[in-house]
Coordinates of C-alpha atoms in Angstrom, one line a residue:
M1 CA 9.7 -23.2 8.2
T2 CA 8.2 -20.2 10.5
D3 CA 5.1 -20.0 11.9
L4 CA 2.5 -17.0 12.0
A5 CA 3.1 -16.9 16.1
S6 CA 6.7 -16.5 15.9
V7 CA 6.4 -14.0 13.2
L8 CA 4.2 -11.5 15.4
Q9 CA 5.8 -11.9 18.3
N10 CA 8.3 -9.5 18.3
R11 CA 6.0 -6.6 16.7
D12 CA 5.4 -4.6 19.7
E13 CA 8.8 -3.7 20.0
L14 CA 9.3 -3.2 16.1
I15 CA 6.3 -0.7 16.0
A16 CA 7.5 1.2 19.1
N17 CA 11.3 1.1 17.4
I18 CA 9.5 2.6 14.2
S19 CA 7.4 4.9 15.8
A20 CA 10.6 7.2 17.3
G21 CA 11.1 9.9 15.3
A22 CA 8.9 9.8 12.8
A23 CA 7.4 12.7 12.6
E24 CA 10.5 14.1 12.9
R25 CA 12.0 12.3 10.2
E26 CA 8.8 13.2 7.9
R27 CA 9.3 16.9 8.8
H28 CA 13.1 16.8 7.6
G29 CA 12.4 14.8 4.6
T30 CA 14.9 11.8 6.1
D31 CA 14.6 8.5 4.3
P32 CA 13.6 5.8 6.2
H33 CA 16.1 3.2 5.3
D34 CA 16.9 1.9 8.5
Q35 CA 13.1 1.2 9.4
V36 CA 12.4 -0.3 6.2
D37 CA 15.3 -2.5 6.9
M38 CA 14.2 -3.0 10.8
V39 CA 10.5 -5.1 9.4
R40 CA 12.7 -7.0 6.8
K41 CA 14.8 -8.4 9.7
S42 CA 11.9 -8.7 11.6
G43 CA 10.4 -11.5 9.3
L44 CA 7.6 -9.4 8.5
T45 CA 8.1 -9.4 5.1
T46 CA 7.4 -12.8 5.0
L47 CA 4.0 -12.4 6.6
T48 CA 1.2 -13.6 3.9
L49 CA 4.3 -16.1 2.2
D50 CA 2.2 -19.5 2.2
E51 CA 3.1 -22.4 4.6
S52 CA 3.7 -24.4 1.9
L53 CA 6.5 -21.9 0.6
G54 CA 7.7 -21.9 3.9
G55 CA 6.2 -18.6 5.1
P56 CA 4.0 -18.3 8.2
G57 CA 0.8 -18.3 6.1
G58 CA -1.2 -15.0 7.5
G59 CA -4.1 -13.8 5.7
V60 CA -5.2 -10.5 4.7
V61 CA -6.9 -9.9 7.8
D62 CA -3.8 -10.6 9.9
L63 CA -1.6 -8.1 6.8
M64 CA -3.8 -5.5 7.5
A65 CA -3.6 -5.7 11.4
F66 CA -0.4 -5.3 10.9
V67 CA -0.5 -2.6 8.3
M68 CA -2.7 -0.4 10.3
D69 CA 0.0 -0.8 13.1
L70 CA 2.8 0.0 10.9
A71 CA 1.0 3.1 9.6
E72 CA 0.1 4.6 13.0
A73 CA 3.7 4.4 13.8
D74 CA 5.1 5.6 10.2
P75 CA 2.7 5.4 7.3
I76 CA 5.7 6.0 5.2
V77 CA 7.3 3.0 5.5
A78 CA 4.1 1.2 5.4
H79 CA 3.5 2.5 2.1
I80 CA 7.0 1.5 0.9
L81 CA 5.9 -1.9 1.4
R82 CA 2.8 -1.7 -0.6
S83 CA 3.9 -4.0 -3.5
H84 CA 6.0 -6.0 -1.2
Y85 CA 3.3 -7.8 -0.2
L86 CA 1.8 -8.4 -3.9
Q87 CA 4.9 -10.6 -4.5
P88 CA 2.9 -13.3 -1.9
Q89 CA -0.4 -13.6 -3.6
M90 CA 0.9 -13.9 -7.2
L91 CA 3.7 -17.0 -5.9
R92 CA 0.5 -18.3 -4.8
R93 CA -1.7 -19.0 -8.2
L94 CA 1.8 -20.2 -10.0
P95 CA 2.5 -23.6 -10.4
H96 CA 4.5 -25.7 -8.2
G97 CA 7.7 -25.7 -9.6
P98 CA 11.4 -23.8 -10.0
V99 CA 10.0 -20.0 -10.5
R100 CA 7.7 -20.1 -7.6
D101 CA 10.2 -21.7 -5.5
R102 CA 13.0 -19.3 -6.5
W103 CA 10.8 -16.3 -5.7
A104 CA 9.8 -17.4 -2.4
K105 CA 13.5 -17.8 -1.7
E106 CA 13.6 -14.5 -2.2
I107 CA 10.9 -13.7 -0.1
L108 CA 11.9 -15.8 2.8
T109 CA 16.0 -14.6 2.9
G110 CA 14.6 -10.9 3.9
K111 CA 14.6 -9.3 0.1
V112 CA 12.3 -6.4 -0.7
F113 CA 10.4 -6.0 -4.0
G114 CA 9.5 -2.7 -5.3
N115 CA 7.4 -1.7 -8.2
A116 CA 7.2 -0.3 -11.7
T117 CA 3.7 -0.7 -13.3
S118 CA 2.2 2.6 -13.7
E119 CA 2.9 4.5 -17.0
R120 CA 1.9 8.4 -18.4
D121 CA 0.0 7.5 -21.5
G122 CA -3.0 5.7 -22.2
A123 CA -6.5 5.1 -19.7
L124 CA -4.8 4.4 -16.2
G125 CA -5.8 1.1 -14.6
T126 CA -5.5 -1.0 -18.3
A127 CA -3.4 -3.3 -19.5
Q128 CA -1.7 -1.4 -22.2
Y129 CA 1.8 -0.3 -21.5
A130 CA 4.6 1.7 -23.9
T131 CA 7.3 -0.6 -21.7
T132 CA 8.6 -3.3 -24.1
L133 CA 10.4 -6.5 -23.7
T134 CA 12.2 -7.0 -27.5
P135 CA 14.2 -10.1 -28.3
S136 CA 17.6 -10.0 -28.4
G137 CA 20.2 -12.9 -28.8
N138 CA 18.8 -16.0 -26.0
G139 CA 17.0 -13.1 -24.2
W140 CA 15.2 -10.1 -24.5
K141 CA 15.9 -5.9 -23.8
L142 CA 13.9 -4.3 -21.8
S143 CA 12.8 -0.4 -22.6
G144 CA 10.7 2.1 -21.0
A145 CA 9.4 4.3 -18.5
K146 CA 7.5 3.9 -15.3
Y147 CA 6.2 6.4 -12.7
Y148 CA 5.2 6.2 -9.4
S149 CA 7.5 3.5 -8.3
T150 CA 6.7 3.1 -4.5
G151 CA 9.2 1.2 -2.7
T152 CA 11.5 0.5 -5.5
A153 CA 14.1 3.0 -4.2
F154 CA 14.3 1.0 -0.8
S155 CA 13.7 -2.6 -2.5
D156 CA 16.2 -5.0 -3.5
W157 CA 13.7 -6.4 -6.8
V158 CA 11.6 -4.6 -9.2
M159 CA 8.5 -5.7 -10.6
V160 CA 8.5 -4.8 -14.0
V161 CA 4.9 -5.2 -16.4
A162 CA 5.9 -4.9 -19.8
H163 CA 4.2 -6.1 -23.4
L164 CA 5.9 -9.0 -24.4
D165 CA 4.4 -9.0 -28.0
D166 CA 1.1 -7.6 -29.2
R167 CA -0.7 -9.8 -27.1
R168 CA 0.6 -10.8 -23.7
V169 CA 2.1 -9.0 -21.2
A170 CA 4.6 -10.3 -18.8
R171 CA 5.7 -9.8 -15.2
I172 CA 9.7 -9.7 -14.6
N173 CA 11.5 -9.5 -11.5
L174 CA 14.4 -7.4 -11.9
P175 CA 17.6 -6.4 -9.3
L176 CA 18.0 -3.2 -8.7
D177 CA 21.8 -3.0 -9.8
R178 CA 21.7 -4.3 -13.1
T179 CA 22.8 -2.4 -16.1
G180 CA 20.4 0.1 -17.6
I181 CA 18.0 0.4 -14.5
E182 CA 18.1 4.2 -13.3
V183 CA 15.7 4.6 -10.0
Q184 CA 14.9 8.8 -9.9
D185 CA 14.1 10.4 -6.3
D186 CA 11.7 12.6 -7.9
W187 CA 8.2 12.6 -6.6
D188 CA 7.4 15.7 -5.1
G189 CA 4.1 14.9 -3.7
I190 CA 2.4 17.0 -0.6
G191 CA 2.5 13.6 1.1
Q192 CA 4.0 10.2 1.6
H193 CA 6.8 12.0 0.2
R194 CA 9.8 9.9 1.1
T195 CA 8.1 6.7 0.0
G196 CA 10.4 6.1 -2.8
T197 CA 7.7 7.2 -5.4
G198 CA 9.7 8.3 -8.5
T199 CA 10.6 7.4 -11.5
T200 CA 12.4 3.8 -12.8
R201 CA 13.7 4.3 -16.4
F202 CA 14.8 1.3 -18.3
T203 CA 16.9 1.3 -20.9
D204 CA 18.1 -1.5 -22.8
V205 CA 18.3 -3.6 -19.6
T206 CA 19.1 -7.4 -20.3
V207 CA 16.1 -10.2 -19.4
T208 CA 16.7 -13.6 -19.3
E209 CA 14.3 -16.6 -18.9
D210 CA 15.2 -16.7 -15.0
D211 CA 13.5 -13.1 -14.5
F212 CA 9.9 -13.8 -15.8
V213 CA 7.3 -14.1 -12.8
Q214 CA 4.0 -14.4 -14.9
V215 CA 3.1 -14.4 -18.6
S216 CA -0.5 -13.2 -19.2
D217 CA -2.9 -12.7 -22.2
R218 CA -3.8 -9.2 -22.3
D219 CA -7.2 -9.5 -22.6
Q220 CA -7.6 -12.6 -20.5
P221 CA -10.9 -12.0 -18.7
R222 CA -10.0 -11.9 -14.9
I223 CA -11.7 -14.0 -12.1
A224 CA -9.1 -14.2 -9.3
S225 CA -7.7 -10.8 -8.5
D226 CA -4.9 -9.2 -6.2
V227 CA -6.3 -5.7 -7.2
P228 CA -8.8 -5.5 -3.9
L229 CA -5.6 -6.2 -1.7
M230 CA -4.1 -3.5 -3.0
Q231 CA -6.5 -1.0 -2.9
L232 CA -7.6 -2.0 0.4
Y233 CA -4.1 -1.4 1.7
L234 CA -4.5 2.1 1.2
Q235 CA -7.0 2.2 3.4
A236 CA -5.4 0.5 6.0
L237 CA -2.9 3.1 5.5
I238 CA -5.5 6.3 6.3
A239 CA -6.7 4.2 9.2
G240 CA -3.4 3.6 11.3
I241 CA -3.0 7.6 10.3
L242 CA -6.2 8.2 11.9
R243 CA -5.1 6.6 15.3
S244 CA -2.0 8.9 14.8
V245 CA -4.4 12.1 14.6
V246 CA -6.5 10.8 17.6
T247 CA -3.5 10.2 19.8
D248 CA -2.1 13.6 18.9
A249 CA -5.3 15.5 19.3
R250 CA -5.2 14.1 23.0
D251 CA -2.0 14.6 23.8
L252 CA -2.5 18.4 22.2
L253 CA -5.6 18.8 24.5
T254 CA -4.1 17.7 27.6
S255 CA -0.8 19.4 26.9
R256 CA -2.9 23.3 26.8
T257 CA -3.0 25.2 29.9
R258 CA -5.4 28.2 28.9
T259 CA -8.1 29.0 26.7
F260 CA -10.4 31.8 25.7
D261 CA -12.1 34.1 28.1
H262 CA -15.4 33.1 26.6
A263 CA -14.6 29.5 26.2
P264 CA -17.1 27.1 28.0
A265 CA -14.9 25.6 30.2
P266 CA -11.8 27.3 32.4
V267 CA -9.6 24.5 31.8
P268 CA -9.1 22.9 28.2
A269 CA -9.2 19.5 29.1
Q270 CA -12.6 19.9 30.6
D271 CA -14.0 21.7 27.6
P272 CA -17.1 20.1 26.1
V273 CA -16.8 21.4 22.7
L274 CA -13.1 19.9 22.6
L275 CA -14.0 16.6 24.5
A276 CA -16.8 16.0 21.6
T277 CA -13.9 17.0 18.9
I278 CA -11.6 14.3 20.7
G279 CA -14.7 11.5 20.8
Q280 CA -16.0 11.9 17.1
L281 CA -12.0 11.5 16.0
S282 CA -12.1 8.4 18.1
A283 CA -15.4 6.9 16.6
T284 CA -14.0 7.9 12.9
A285 CA -10.9 5.9 13.5
Y286 CA -12.5 3.3 14.8
T287 CA -15.1 2.8 12.0
V288 CA -12.5 3.1 9.6
E289 CA -10.6 0.2 11.1
T290 CA -13.4 -1.7 12.0
A291 CA -14.1 -1.7 7.7
V292 CA -10.5 -2.3 6.5
R293 CA -11.0 -5.4 9.2
A294 CA -14.4 -6.7 7.8
A295 CA -13.1 -5.8 4.0
A296 CA -10.0 -8.0 4.9
A297 CA -11.8 -11.0 5.9
D298 CA -14.2 -11.0 2.3
I299 CA -10.4 -10.6 0.3
D300 CA -9.7 -13.8 2.9
A301 CA -12.6 -15.4 1.6
A302 CA -12.2 -14.6 -2.3
Y303 CA -8.6 -16.0 -1.3
D304 CA -9.8 -19.2 0.5
S305 CA -12.0 -19.9 -2.7
E306 CA -8.6 -20.4 -5.1
R307 CA -7.1 -22.1 -2.3
R308 CA -9.4 -25.1 -2.6
G309 CA -8.9 -25.1 -6.8
D310 CA -12.3 -23.0 -7.6
P311 CA -11.9 -19.8 -7.3
D312 CA -15.4 -18.1 -7.0
P313 CA -15.9 -15.1 -8.9
E314 CA -18.9 -13.7 -6.7
L315 CA -16.2 -13.8 -3.6
F316 CA -14.0 -12.0 -5.8
A317 CA -16.8 -9.8 -7.0
R318 CA -17.4 -9.0 -3.1
A319 CA -14.1 -8.4 -1.9
S320 CA -13.7 -5.5 -5.1
L321 CA -16.8 -4.0 -3.8
S322 CA -15.7 -4.0 -0.1
A323 CA -12.7 -2.2 -0.9
A324 CA -14.6 0.1 -3.1
Q325 CA -16.7 1.3 -0.2
V326 CA -14.2 1.1 2.4
K327 CA -12.5 3.9 -0.2
V328 CA -15.3 6.1 -0.8
H329 CA -16.1 6.2 3.7
A330 CA -12.4 6.3 4.6
D331 CA -11.2 9.1 2.0
Q332 CA -13.8 11.7 3.1
V333 CA -13.6 11.3 6.9
G334 CA -10.3 10.2 7.0
L335 CA -9.9 14.0 5.9
T336 CA -12.5 15.7 7.6
A337 CA -11.0 14.2 10.8
A338 CA -7.0 15.0 9.5
A339 CA -8.5 18.9 9.6
A340 CA -10.1 18.6 12.7
I341 CA -7.2 18.1 15.0
F342 CA -6.6 21.8 14.9
D343 CA -9.7 22.1 16.6
V344 CA -8.6 21.4 19.1
G345 CA -5.1 23.0 19.4
G346 CA -6.2 26.5 18.0
A347 CA -3.4 28.5 16.7
S348 CA -0.5 27.2 18.4
S349 CA -1.2 24.0 16.5
A350 CA -0.2 25.1 13.3
S351 CA 3.3 25.5 14.2
R352 CA 5.5 24.0 11.9
S353 CA 7.3 22.4 14.7
K354 CA 4.3 20.1 15.9
N355 CA 4.1 19.3 12.3
L356 CA 0.4 18.0 12.6
D357 CA -0.5 18.9 9.0
R358 CA 1.4 15.8 8.2
H359 CA -1.5 13.7 8.5
W360 CA -3.8 15.6 6.2
R361 CA -1.1 15.5 3.5
N362 CA -0.3 12.1 3.6
I363 CA -4.4 11.3 4.0
R364 CA -5.3 13.7 0.9
T365 CA -2.0 12.0 -1.1
L366 CA -3.6 8.8 -0.3
T367 CA -6.9 9.3 -1.5
L368 CA -5.4 10.6 -4.9
H369 CA -4.5 7.1 -6.1
N370 CA -7.7 6.9 -7.7
P371 CA -10.8 9.1 -7.6
T372 CA -13.2 8.8 -5.1
S373 CA -15.9 9.8 -6.8
Y374 CA -15.1 7.3 -9.7
K375 CA -15.6 4.6 -7.3
A376 CA -18.6 5.9 -5.8
I377 CA -20.6 6.2 -9.2
A378 CA -19.3 2.7 -9.8
I379 CA -21.1 1.3 -6.4
G380 CA -24.1 3.3 -7.4
D381 CA -24.2 1.6 -10.8
L382 CA -24.0 -1.4 -9.2
L383 CA -26.3 -1.5 -6.8
V384 CA -29.3 0.5 -9.2
N385 CA -28.2 -1.0 -12.3
K386 CA -26.7 -4.2 -11.5
T387 CA -23.8 -3.3 -13.5
P388 CA -20.7 -5.1 -12.7
L389 CA -17.6 -3.3 -11.2
P390 CA -15.2 -2.3 -13.8
G391 CA -12.4 -4.9 -14.1
N392 CA -9.4 -3.1 -14.2
G393 CA -6.1 -1.9 -12.2
Y394 CA -8.4 -0.3 -9.5
F395 CA -10.9 -2.3 -8.9

């Protein structure tokens, strides 16, 4: 067993190593395989694995703090690991036994998990999938295609969600080297573009009982949910990026030696207009980070009720609301802040060599994971009409 303090003790060194060269990797489209491996070797991929399973037992507050640090260093690396951190939460609610122990061991040995969930057919967020498991001999054959498989190209295992029959959905973990699995590098987004967010195809892939993690009824009412965690993770990425916006804006301002003849100060670093911009950027970054930490505490409270054996639907509903509120705010102020950095530097700040546009591109791409406007409508409908938030994969 590894305790939490031991896992966290080398975090600062890890973050510094990953930060080195991150902007250049992004500009040149370099895959951060070495950096993902650094996180794996540090033991921080086990951060939230329960102590009962041999892990350090970190909570969501601990995870979000690390994710924000990692996203400040390199938001590509931080995003790659999003689906991986779903695994410990899923294991926690499995019955004690060989299945739970088997997957916990994989996490403890440093294995990284990707995802294969999203499809292009049907309404997003529902449990309707074209990917199917068909009985074959003593097992099954898996066929279908998944999109937006973030992190899978950097992983050892991929978590797949597929129909087992007309009413049941199965979650299975498959090794990436199994015959019939093809991971395509076809994501061409303007931001977060080296996160392994491509297409994963499954062609008559052999599946055995040992590959199963969980089977659930497609229409079963949901109480405990990992969706707030997965949604808040995206806002933690934005919070980390906003820290970098502040740092880059400060460095940009202090590096300037000339200004306009009609500027309010002869030296850019003493210009009150530019100083106010830096102050506003700092306030934005602080507010988003604080909101992420507060929502993380709400998610921890919900998970704590589940650990006690009595999952509280009100606490999980509060966690969903908290994550949704953070998104609506962070999406708006994050994009504004990432654009405002150019107000500090003038025309020279648009140079591709500075790569300052990466912050806006990365935040813009993160905000598109689900519509901010729909989230705001759902929040308003809850507050005004007491309509529960949707019980789907985005709340």
